[in-house]
Short mmCIF file of C-alpha atoms in Angstrom, two decimals:
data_model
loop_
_atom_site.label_atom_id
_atom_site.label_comp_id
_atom_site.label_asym_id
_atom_site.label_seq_id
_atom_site.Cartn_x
_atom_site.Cartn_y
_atom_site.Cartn_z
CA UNK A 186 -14.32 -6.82 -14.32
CA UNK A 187 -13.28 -4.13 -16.91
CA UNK A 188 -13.63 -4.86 -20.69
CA UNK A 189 -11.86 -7.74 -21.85
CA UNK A 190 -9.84 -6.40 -24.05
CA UNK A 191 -8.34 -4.21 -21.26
CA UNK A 192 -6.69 -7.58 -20.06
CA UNK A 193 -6.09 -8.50 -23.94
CA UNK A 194 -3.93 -5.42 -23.78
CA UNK A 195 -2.17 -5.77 -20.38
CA UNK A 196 -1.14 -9.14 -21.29
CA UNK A 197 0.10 -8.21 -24.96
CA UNK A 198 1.95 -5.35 -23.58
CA UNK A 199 3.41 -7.82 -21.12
CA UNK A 200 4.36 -10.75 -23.27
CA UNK A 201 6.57 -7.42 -25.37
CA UNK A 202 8.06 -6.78 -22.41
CA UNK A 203 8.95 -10.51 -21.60
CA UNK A 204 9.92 -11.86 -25.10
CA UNK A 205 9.61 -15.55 -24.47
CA UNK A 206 8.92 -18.32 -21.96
CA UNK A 207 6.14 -18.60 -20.00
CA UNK A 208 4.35 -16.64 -17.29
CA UNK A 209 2.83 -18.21 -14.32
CA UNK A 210 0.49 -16.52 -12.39
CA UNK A 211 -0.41 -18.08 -9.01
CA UNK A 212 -3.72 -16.91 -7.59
CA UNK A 213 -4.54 -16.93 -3.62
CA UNK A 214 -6.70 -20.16 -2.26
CA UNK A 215 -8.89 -19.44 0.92
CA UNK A 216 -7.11 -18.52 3.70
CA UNK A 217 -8.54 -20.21 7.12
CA UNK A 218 -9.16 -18.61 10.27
CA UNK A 219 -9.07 -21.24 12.84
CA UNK A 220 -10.49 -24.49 10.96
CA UNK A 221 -10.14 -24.91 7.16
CA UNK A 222 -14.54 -24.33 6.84
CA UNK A 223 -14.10 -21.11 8.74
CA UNK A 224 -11.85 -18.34 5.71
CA UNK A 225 -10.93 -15.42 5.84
CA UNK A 226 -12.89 -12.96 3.77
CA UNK A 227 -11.16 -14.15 0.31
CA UNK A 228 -8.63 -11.35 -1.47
CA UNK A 229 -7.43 -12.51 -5.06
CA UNK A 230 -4.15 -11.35 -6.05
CA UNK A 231 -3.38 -8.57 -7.06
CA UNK A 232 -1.07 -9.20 -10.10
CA UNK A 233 -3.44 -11.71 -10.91
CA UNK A 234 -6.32 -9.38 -11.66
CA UNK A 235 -4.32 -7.24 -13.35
CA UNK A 236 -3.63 -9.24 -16.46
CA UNK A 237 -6.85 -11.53 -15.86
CA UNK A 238 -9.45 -9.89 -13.67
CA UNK A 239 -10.89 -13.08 -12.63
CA UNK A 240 -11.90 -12.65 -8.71
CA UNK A 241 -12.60 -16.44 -7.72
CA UNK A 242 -9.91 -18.78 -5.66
CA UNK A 243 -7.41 -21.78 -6.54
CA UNK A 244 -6.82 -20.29 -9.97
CA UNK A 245 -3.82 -20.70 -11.91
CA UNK A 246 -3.18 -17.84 -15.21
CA UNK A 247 -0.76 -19.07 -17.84
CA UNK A 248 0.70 -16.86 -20.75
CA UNK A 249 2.71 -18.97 -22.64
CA UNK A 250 4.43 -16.21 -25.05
CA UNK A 251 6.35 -18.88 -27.10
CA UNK A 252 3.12 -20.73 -28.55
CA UNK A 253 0.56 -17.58 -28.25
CA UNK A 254 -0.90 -19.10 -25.80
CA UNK A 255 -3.40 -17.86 -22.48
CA UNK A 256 -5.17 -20.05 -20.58
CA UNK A 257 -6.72 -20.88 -16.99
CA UNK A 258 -6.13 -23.51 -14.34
CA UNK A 259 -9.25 -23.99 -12.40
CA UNK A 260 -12.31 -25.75 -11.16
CA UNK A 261 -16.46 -25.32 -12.16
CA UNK A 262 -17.84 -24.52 -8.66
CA UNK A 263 -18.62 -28.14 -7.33
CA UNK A 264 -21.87 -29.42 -5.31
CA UNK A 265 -20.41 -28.35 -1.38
CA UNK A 266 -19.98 -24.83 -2.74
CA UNK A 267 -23.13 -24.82 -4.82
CA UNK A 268 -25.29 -25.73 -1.26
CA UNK A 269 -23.16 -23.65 1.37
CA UNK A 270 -22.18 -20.64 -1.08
CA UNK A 271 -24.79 -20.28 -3.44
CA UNK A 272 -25.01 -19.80 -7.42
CA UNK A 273 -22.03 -18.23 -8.74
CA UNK A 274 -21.21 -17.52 -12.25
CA UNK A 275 -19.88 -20.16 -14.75
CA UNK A 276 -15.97 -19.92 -14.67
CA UNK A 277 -16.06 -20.75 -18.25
CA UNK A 278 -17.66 -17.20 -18.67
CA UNK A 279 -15.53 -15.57 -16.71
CA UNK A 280 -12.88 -17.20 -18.53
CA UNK A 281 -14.25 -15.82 -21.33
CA UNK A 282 -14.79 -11.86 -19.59
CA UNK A 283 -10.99 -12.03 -19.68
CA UNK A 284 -10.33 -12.89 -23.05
CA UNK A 285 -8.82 -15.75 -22.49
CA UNK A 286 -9.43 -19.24 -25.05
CA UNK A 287 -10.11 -21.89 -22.29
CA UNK A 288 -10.33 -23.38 -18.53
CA UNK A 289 -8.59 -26.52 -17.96
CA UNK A 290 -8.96 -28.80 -15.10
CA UNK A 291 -6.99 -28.28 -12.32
CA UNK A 292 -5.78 -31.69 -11.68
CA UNK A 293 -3.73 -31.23 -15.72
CA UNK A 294 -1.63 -28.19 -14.13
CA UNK A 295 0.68 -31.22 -12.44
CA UNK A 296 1.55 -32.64 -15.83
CA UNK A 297 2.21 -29.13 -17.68
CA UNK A 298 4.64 -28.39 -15.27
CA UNK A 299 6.03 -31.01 -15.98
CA UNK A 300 6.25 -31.05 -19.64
CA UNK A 301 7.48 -27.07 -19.54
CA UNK A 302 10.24 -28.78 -17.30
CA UNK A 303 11.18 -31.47 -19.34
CA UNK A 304 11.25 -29.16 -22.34
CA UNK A 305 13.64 -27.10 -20.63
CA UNK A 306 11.61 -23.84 -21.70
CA UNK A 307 11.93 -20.65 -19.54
CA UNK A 308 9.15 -20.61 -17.03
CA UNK A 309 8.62 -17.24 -14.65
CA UNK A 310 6.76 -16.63 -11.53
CA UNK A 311 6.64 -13.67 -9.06
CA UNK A 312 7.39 -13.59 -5.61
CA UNK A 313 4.89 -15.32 -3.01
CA UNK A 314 3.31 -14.42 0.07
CA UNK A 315 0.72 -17.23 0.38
CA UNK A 316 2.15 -20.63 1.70
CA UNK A 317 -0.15 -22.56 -0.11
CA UNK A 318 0.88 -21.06 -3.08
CA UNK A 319 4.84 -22.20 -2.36
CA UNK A 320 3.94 -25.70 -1.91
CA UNK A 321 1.93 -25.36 -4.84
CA UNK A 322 5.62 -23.88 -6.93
CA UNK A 323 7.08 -27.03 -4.97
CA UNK A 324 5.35 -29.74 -5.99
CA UNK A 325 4.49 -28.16 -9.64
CA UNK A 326 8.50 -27.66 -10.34
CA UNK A 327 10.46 -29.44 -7.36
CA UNK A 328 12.26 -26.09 -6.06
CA UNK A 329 11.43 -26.74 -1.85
CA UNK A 330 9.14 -24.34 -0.75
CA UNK A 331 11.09 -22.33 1.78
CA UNK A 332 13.50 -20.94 -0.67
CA UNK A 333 10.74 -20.26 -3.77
CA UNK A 334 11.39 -16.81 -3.76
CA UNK A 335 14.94 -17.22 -4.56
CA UNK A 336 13.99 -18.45 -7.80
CA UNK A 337 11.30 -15.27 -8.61
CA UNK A 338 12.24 -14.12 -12.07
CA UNK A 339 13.61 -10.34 -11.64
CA UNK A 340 12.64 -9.53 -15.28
CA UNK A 341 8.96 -10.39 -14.54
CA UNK A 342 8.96 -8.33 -11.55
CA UNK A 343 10.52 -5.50 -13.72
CA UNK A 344 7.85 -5.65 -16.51
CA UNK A 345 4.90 -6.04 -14.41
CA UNK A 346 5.89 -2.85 -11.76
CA UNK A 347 6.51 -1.05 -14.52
CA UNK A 348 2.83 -1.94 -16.53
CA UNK A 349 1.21 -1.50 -12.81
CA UNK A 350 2.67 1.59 -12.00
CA UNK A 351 1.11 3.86 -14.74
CA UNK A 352 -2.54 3.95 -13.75
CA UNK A 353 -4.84 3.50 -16.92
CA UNK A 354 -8.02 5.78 -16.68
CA UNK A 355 -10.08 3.01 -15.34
CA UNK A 356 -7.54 2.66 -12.93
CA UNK A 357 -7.98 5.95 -12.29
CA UNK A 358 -11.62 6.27 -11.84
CA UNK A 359 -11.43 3.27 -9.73
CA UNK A 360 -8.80 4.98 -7.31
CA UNK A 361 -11.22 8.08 -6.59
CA UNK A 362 -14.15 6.15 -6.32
CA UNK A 363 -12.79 4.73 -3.39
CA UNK A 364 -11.20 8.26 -2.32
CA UNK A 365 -14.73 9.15 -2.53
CA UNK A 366 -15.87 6.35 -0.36
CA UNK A 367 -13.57 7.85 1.97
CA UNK A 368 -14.61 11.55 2.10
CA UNK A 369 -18.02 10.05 3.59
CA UNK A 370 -16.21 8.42 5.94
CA UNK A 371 -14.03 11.23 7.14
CA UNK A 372 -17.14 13.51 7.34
CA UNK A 373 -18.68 10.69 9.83
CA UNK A 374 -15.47 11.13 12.20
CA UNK A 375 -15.11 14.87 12.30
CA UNK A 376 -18.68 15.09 13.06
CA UNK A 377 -18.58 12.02 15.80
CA UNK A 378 -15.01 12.95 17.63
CA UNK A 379 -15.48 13.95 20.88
CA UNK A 380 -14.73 13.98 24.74
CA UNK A 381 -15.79 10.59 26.33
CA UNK A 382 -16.54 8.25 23.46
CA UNK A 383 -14.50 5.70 22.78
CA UNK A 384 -12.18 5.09 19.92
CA UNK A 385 -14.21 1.99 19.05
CA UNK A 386 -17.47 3.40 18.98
CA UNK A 387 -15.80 6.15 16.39
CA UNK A 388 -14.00 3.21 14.68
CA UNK A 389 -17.84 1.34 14.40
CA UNK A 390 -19.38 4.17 12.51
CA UNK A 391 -16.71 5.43 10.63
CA UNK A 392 -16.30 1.62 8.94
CA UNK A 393 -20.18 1.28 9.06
CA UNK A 394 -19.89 3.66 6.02
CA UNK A 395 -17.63 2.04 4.01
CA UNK A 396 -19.85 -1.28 4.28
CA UNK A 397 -23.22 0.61 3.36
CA UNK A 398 -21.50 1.69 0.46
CA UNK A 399 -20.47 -1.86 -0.61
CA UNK A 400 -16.69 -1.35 -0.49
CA UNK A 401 -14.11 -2.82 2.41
CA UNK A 402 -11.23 -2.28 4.04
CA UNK A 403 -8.10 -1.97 2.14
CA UNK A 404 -6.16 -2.15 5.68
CA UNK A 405 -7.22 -2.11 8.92
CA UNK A 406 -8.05 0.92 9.87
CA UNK A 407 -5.73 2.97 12.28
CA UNK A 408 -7.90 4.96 14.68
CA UNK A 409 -6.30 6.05 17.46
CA UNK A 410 -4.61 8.85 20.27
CA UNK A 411 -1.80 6.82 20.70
CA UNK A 412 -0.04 8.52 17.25
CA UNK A 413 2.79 7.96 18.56
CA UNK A 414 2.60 3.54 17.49
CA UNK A 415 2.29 4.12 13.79
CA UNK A 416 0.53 1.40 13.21
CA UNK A 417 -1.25 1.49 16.14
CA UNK A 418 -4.52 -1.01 15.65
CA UNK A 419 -6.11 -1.10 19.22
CA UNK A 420 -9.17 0.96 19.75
CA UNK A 421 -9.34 0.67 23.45
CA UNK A 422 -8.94 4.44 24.04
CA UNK A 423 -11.27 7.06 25.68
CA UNK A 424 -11.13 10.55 23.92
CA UNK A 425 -10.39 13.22 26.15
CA UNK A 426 -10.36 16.99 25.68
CA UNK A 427 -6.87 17.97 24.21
CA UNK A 428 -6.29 14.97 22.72
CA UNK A 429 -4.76 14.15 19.10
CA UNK A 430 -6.83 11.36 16.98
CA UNK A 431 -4.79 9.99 13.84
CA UNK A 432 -6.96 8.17 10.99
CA UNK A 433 -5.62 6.25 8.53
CA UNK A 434 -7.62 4.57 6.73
CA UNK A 435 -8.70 3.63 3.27
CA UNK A 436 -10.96 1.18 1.31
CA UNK A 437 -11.10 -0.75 -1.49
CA UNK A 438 -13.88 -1.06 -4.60
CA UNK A 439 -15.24 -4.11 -5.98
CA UNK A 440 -12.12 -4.19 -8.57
CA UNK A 441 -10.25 -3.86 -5.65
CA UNK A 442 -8.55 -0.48 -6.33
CA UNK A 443 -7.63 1.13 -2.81
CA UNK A 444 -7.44 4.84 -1.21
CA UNK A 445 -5.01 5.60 1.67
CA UNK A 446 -6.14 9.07 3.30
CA UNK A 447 -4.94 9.96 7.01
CA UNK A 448 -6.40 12.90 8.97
CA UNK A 449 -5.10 14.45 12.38
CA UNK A 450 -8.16 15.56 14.28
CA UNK A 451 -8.27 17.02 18.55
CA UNK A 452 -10.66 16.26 20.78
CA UNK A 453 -11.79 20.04 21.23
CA UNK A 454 -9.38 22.57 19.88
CA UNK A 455 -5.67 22.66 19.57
CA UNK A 456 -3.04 23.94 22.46
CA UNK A 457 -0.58 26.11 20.56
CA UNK A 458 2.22 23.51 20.35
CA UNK A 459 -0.49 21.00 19.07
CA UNK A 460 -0.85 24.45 16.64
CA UNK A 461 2.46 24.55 15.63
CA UNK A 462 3.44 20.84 15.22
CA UNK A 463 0.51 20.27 12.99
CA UNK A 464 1.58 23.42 10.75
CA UNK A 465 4.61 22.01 10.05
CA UNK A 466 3.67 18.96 9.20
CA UNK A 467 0.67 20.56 6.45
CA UNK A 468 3.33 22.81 5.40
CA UNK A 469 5.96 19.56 4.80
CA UNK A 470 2.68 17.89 2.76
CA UNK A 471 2.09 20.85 0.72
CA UNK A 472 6.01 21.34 -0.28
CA UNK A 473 6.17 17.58 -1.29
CA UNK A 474 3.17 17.49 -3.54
CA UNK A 475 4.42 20.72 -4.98
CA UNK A 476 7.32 19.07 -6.13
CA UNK A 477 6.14 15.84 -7.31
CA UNK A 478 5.87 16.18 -11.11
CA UNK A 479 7.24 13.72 -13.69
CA UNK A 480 10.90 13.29 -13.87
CA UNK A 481 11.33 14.24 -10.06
CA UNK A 482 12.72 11.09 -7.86
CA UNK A 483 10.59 10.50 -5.08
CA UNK A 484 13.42 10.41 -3.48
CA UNK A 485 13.19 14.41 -3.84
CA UNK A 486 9.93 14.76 -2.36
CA UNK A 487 10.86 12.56 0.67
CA UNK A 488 13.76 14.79 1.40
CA UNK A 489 11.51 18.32 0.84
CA UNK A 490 9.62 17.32 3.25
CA UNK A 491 12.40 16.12 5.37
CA UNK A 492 13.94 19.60 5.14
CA UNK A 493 10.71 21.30 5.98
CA UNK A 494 9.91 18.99 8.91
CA UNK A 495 13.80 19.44 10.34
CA UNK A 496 13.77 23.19 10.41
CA UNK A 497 10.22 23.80 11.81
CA UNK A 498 11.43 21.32 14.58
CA UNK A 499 14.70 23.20 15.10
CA UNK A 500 12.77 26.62 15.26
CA UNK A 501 10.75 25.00 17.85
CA UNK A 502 13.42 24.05 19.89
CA UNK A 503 13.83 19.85 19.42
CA UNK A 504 16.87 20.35 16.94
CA UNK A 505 19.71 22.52 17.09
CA UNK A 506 22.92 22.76 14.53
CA UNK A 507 22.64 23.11 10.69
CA UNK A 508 19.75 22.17 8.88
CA UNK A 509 21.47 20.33 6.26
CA UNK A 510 23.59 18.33 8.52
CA UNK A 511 20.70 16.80 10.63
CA UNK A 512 19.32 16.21 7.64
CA UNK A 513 22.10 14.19 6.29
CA UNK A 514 23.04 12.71 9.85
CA UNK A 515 19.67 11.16 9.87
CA UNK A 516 18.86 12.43 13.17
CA UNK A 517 15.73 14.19 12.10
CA UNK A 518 14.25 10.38 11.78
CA UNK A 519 14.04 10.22 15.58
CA UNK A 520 10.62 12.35 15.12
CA UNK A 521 9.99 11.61 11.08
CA UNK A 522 11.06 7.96 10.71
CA UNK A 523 9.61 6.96 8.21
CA UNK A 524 8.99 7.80 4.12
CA UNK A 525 7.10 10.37 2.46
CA UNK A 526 4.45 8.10 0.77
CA UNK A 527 4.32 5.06 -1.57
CA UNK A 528 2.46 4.22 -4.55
CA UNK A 529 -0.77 3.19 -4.80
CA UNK A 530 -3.52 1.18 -6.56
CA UNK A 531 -4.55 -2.98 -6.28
CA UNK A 532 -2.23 -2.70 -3.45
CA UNK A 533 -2.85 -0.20 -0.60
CA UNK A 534 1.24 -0.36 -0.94
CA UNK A 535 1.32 -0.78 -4.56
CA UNK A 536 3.41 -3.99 -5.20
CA UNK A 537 4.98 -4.33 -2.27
CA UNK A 538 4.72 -8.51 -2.20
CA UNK A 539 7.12 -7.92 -5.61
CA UNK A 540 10.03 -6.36 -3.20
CA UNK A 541 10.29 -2.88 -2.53
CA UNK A 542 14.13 -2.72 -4.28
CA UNK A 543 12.95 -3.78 -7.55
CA UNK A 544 9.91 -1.70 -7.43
CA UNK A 545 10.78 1.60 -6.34
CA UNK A 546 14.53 1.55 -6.89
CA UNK A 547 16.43 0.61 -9.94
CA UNK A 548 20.54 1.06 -10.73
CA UNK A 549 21.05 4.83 -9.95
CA UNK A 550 19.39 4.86 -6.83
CA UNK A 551 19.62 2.40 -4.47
CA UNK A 552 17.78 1.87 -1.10
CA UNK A 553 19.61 3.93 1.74
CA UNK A 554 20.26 2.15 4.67
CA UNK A 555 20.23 4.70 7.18
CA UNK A 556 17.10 4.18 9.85
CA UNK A 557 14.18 6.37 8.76
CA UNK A 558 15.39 6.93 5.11
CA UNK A 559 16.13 2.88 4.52
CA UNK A 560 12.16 3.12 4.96
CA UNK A 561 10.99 5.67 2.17
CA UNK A 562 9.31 2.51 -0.42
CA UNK A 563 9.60 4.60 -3.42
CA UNK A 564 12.50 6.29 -4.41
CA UNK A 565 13.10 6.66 -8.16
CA UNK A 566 11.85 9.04 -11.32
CA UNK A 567 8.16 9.41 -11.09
CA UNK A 568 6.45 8.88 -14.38
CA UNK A 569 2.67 10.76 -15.56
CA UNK A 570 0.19 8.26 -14.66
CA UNK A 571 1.49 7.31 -11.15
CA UNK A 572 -0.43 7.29 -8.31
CA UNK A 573 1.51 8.25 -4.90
CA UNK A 574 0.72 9.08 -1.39
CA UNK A 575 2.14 11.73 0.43
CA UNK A 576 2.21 11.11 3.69
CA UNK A 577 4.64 13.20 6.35
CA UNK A 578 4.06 13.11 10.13
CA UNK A 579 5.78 13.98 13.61
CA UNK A 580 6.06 11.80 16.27
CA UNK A 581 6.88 11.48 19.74
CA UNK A 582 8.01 7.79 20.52
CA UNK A 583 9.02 7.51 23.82
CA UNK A 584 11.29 3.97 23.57
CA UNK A 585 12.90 5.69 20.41
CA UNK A 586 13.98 8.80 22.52
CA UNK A 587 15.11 6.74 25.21
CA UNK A 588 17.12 4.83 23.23
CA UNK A 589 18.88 6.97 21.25
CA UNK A 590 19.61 9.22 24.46
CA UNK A 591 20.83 5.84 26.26
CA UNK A 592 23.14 5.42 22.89
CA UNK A 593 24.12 9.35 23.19
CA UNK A 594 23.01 9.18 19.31
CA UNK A 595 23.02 12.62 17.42
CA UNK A 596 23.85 14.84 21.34
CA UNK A 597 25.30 17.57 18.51
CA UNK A 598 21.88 17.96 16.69
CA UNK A 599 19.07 16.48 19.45
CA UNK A 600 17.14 18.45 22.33
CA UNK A 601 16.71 15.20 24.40
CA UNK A 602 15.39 17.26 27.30
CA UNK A 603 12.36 19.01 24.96
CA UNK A 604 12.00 15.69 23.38
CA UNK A 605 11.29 14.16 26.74
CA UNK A 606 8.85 16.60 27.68
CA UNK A 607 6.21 15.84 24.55
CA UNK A 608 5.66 12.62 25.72
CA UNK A 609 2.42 11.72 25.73
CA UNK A 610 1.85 13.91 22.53
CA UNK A 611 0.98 11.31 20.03
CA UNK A 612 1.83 11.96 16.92
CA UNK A 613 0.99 13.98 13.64
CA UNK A 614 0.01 12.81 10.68
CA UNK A 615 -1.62 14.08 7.23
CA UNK A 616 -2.03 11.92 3.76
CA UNK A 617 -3.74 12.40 0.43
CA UNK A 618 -3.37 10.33 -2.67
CA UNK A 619 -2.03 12.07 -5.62
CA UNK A 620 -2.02 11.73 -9.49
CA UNK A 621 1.49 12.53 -11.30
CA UNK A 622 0.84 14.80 -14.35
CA UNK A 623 3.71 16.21 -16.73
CA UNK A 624 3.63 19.49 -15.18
CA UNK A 625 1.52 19.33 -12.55
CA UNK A 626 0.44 16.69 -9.44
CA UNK A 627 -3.51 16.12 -8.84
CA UNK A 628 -4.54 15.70 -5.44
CA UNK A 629 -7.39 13.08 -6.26
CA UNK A 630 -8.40 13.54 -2.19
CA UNK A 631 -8.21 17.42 -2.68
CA UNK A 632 -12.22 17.47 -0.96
CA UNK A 633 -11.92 15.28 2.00
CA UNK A 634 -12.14 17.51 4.86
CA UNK A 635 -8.85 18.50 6.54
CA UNK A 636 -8.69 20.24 10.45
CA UNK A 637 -8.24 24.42 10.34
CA UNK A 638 -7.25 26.32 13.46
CA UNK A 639 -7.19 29.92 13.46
#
């Protein structure tokens, strides 16, 4: 846990923000595998370390801003957990670590609900992702569970993006040590790529190092040739010469603060459109971080790197027409469909359970909803202290390009025919994590090794 007066101060700021009512944090239960003895590896919430830090399950955070008022829901570890789990530390204490005035029982949550009800006082929760934690909002204030997020207040979504945007210092130092995590682990994988292993053995020691350095997984881990599936998890792949390998990857620290670094590495050397693909999308990377300063919508950056990715295609031969108008047709998103990055912290996608709209849009910029740009997850103003990814790529999909040819999308701007014949390409991707400064952007992942070609 940080100091607890970092929480103190989240919590002030957020009650300012607020004004009244009561705040009701929900944190995650175990989650179970196949029977309830058998968990997952347990993952607090996010939000709910944010303002109290506390990493343990079945916890409930109150902030009742009326009365002054901050408090736990929550249970002393009882005599099953003590044998099977082990000592753990008094939740009283780290009650206290958070700067909090008390724990109450569980079991009293039922009738404080109640009484906030009965009152009629304004009571606020955030969106849920956890089932258990719906049932929980249904049988603590009656609203059925399938529709709780209907009733999410938008005004405590607003106040806590906006607190958990603006990375602290700690937050900061958090972020790269897990960046830094990650450096080792990309050294392990350009040193263990090659002809005839398979992607799992890569995958084994390239995690291996993460664990040894007492950090996990923010994600699972995309290691693969296939580029081409963008989210490609299977590691069933044998490397061969001339092949493309996209990493993505990134961990998480014991405060649970994440990197999110991707690397395109061949199997041997490059072939000169491998070359020439991968320059453009470096090129795209280097022309978005350049622009992303404070005050600059992300929107911006998405569409820099848009413009760079459209032209270097179209010199190559897979576009053809005016720059700008495949960019604003949205036909370059047959090879670029997605966005340009996303922010970045507790989350690997930074708030995204809180809904991408409220988030990363706001009134003068709303969410596109043409394919490929409807997916950018940030578009507004950047603000100093932000944390972003930046995150272009090329692909070539092989169902998308058949589609779209079936559908005679975009005939004016599209080479179907070279399109067709990079099948089997993969894909290209780069990502580093940036800091947003005044003037300036910080590449926090500036060290972790990147392929060259001559």
């Amino acid at each position: 846990m940080f100091d607890k007066e970092v929480y103190r101060h989240r919590r002030d700021m957020l009650k300012k923000a607020i004004g009244r009512g009561v705040l009701v944090f929900f944190g995650n239960g175990e989650a179970a595998f196949n029977y309830p003895a058998n968990t997952y590896r347990f993952r607090q919430d996010s939000s709910f370390l944010y303002y109290f830090g506390i990493d343990r399950p079945n916890l409930i955070g109150i902030i009742d801003i009326d009365n002054d008022n901050e408090f736990i829901f929550g249970n002393e570890v009882g005599d099953d957990e003590l044998i099977w789990e082990g000592r753990k530390e008094n939740l009283h204490d780290c009650v206290k670590k958070s700067g909090l005035c008390c724990l109450k029982p569980f079991d009293k949550a039922y009738d404080f609900f109640r009484r906030i009800l009965k009152d009629k006082r304004k009571l606020m929760f955030l969106p849920q992702y956890r089932f258990r934690n719906k049932v929980l909002i249904e049988k603590f204030l009656g609203i059925n569970s399938v529709f709780v997020n209907n009733y999410a207040s938008i005004d405590f979504i607003k106040a806590v993006a906006g607190q958990r945007l603006k990375k602290s210092t700690e937050e900061i130092e958090q972020i790269q040590r897990a960046i830094n995590i990650s450096e080792g682990m990309y050294d392990i994988a350009f040193e263990n790529i090659n002809e005839g292993i398979y992607e799992r053995q890569l995958l084994a020691k390239f995690e291996a190092y993460a664990i040894e350095n007492g950090v996990w997984l923010a994600f699972p881990t995309i290691l693969t040739k296939r580029g081409d599936i963008l989210h490609n998890t299977r590691h069933d792949g044998v490397l061969r010469k001339g092949d493309l390998v996209v990493m993505d990857s990134g961990v998480e620290t014991e405060l649970h603060y994440a990197s999110d670094i991707t690397r395109t590495i061949p199997v041997g050397s490059m072939s000169q459109i491998q070359k020439d693909i991968y320059d453009i999308v470096d090129v795209a990377q280097k022309k978005a971080i350049s622009k992303a300063k404070e005050g600059v919508r992300f929107l911006d950056v998405h569409l820099e790197s848009v413009r760079v990715i459209t032209e270097g295609m179209k010199n190559l031969g897979f576009f053809k027409g005016n720059t700008d108008s495949i960019v604003e047709s949205g036909a370059y998103a047959i090879v670029y469909p997605h966005g340009v990055g996303h922010p970045l912290g507790l989350d690997v996608h930074d708030l995204e359970g809180l809904g991408e709209d409220y988030v990363g849009y706001n009134d003068k910029i709303k969410r596109s909803k043409k394919f490929g740009l409807s997916a950018l997850r940030f578009a507004k103003e950047l603000k100093e202290g932000y944390v972003m990814t930046i995150e272009p790529g090329v692909y070539f999909i092989e169902a998308l390009i058949e589609r779209w040819e079936t559908g005679k999308k975009f005939f004016e701007f599209i080479n179907y025919d070279a399109l067709k014949k990079m099948v089997g390409f993969g894909g290209v991707r780069l990502e580093d994590d940036v800091l947003i400064k005044k003037d300036k952007t910080v590449v926090l992942s500036a060290s972790i090794r990147r392929y060259t070609h001559m």
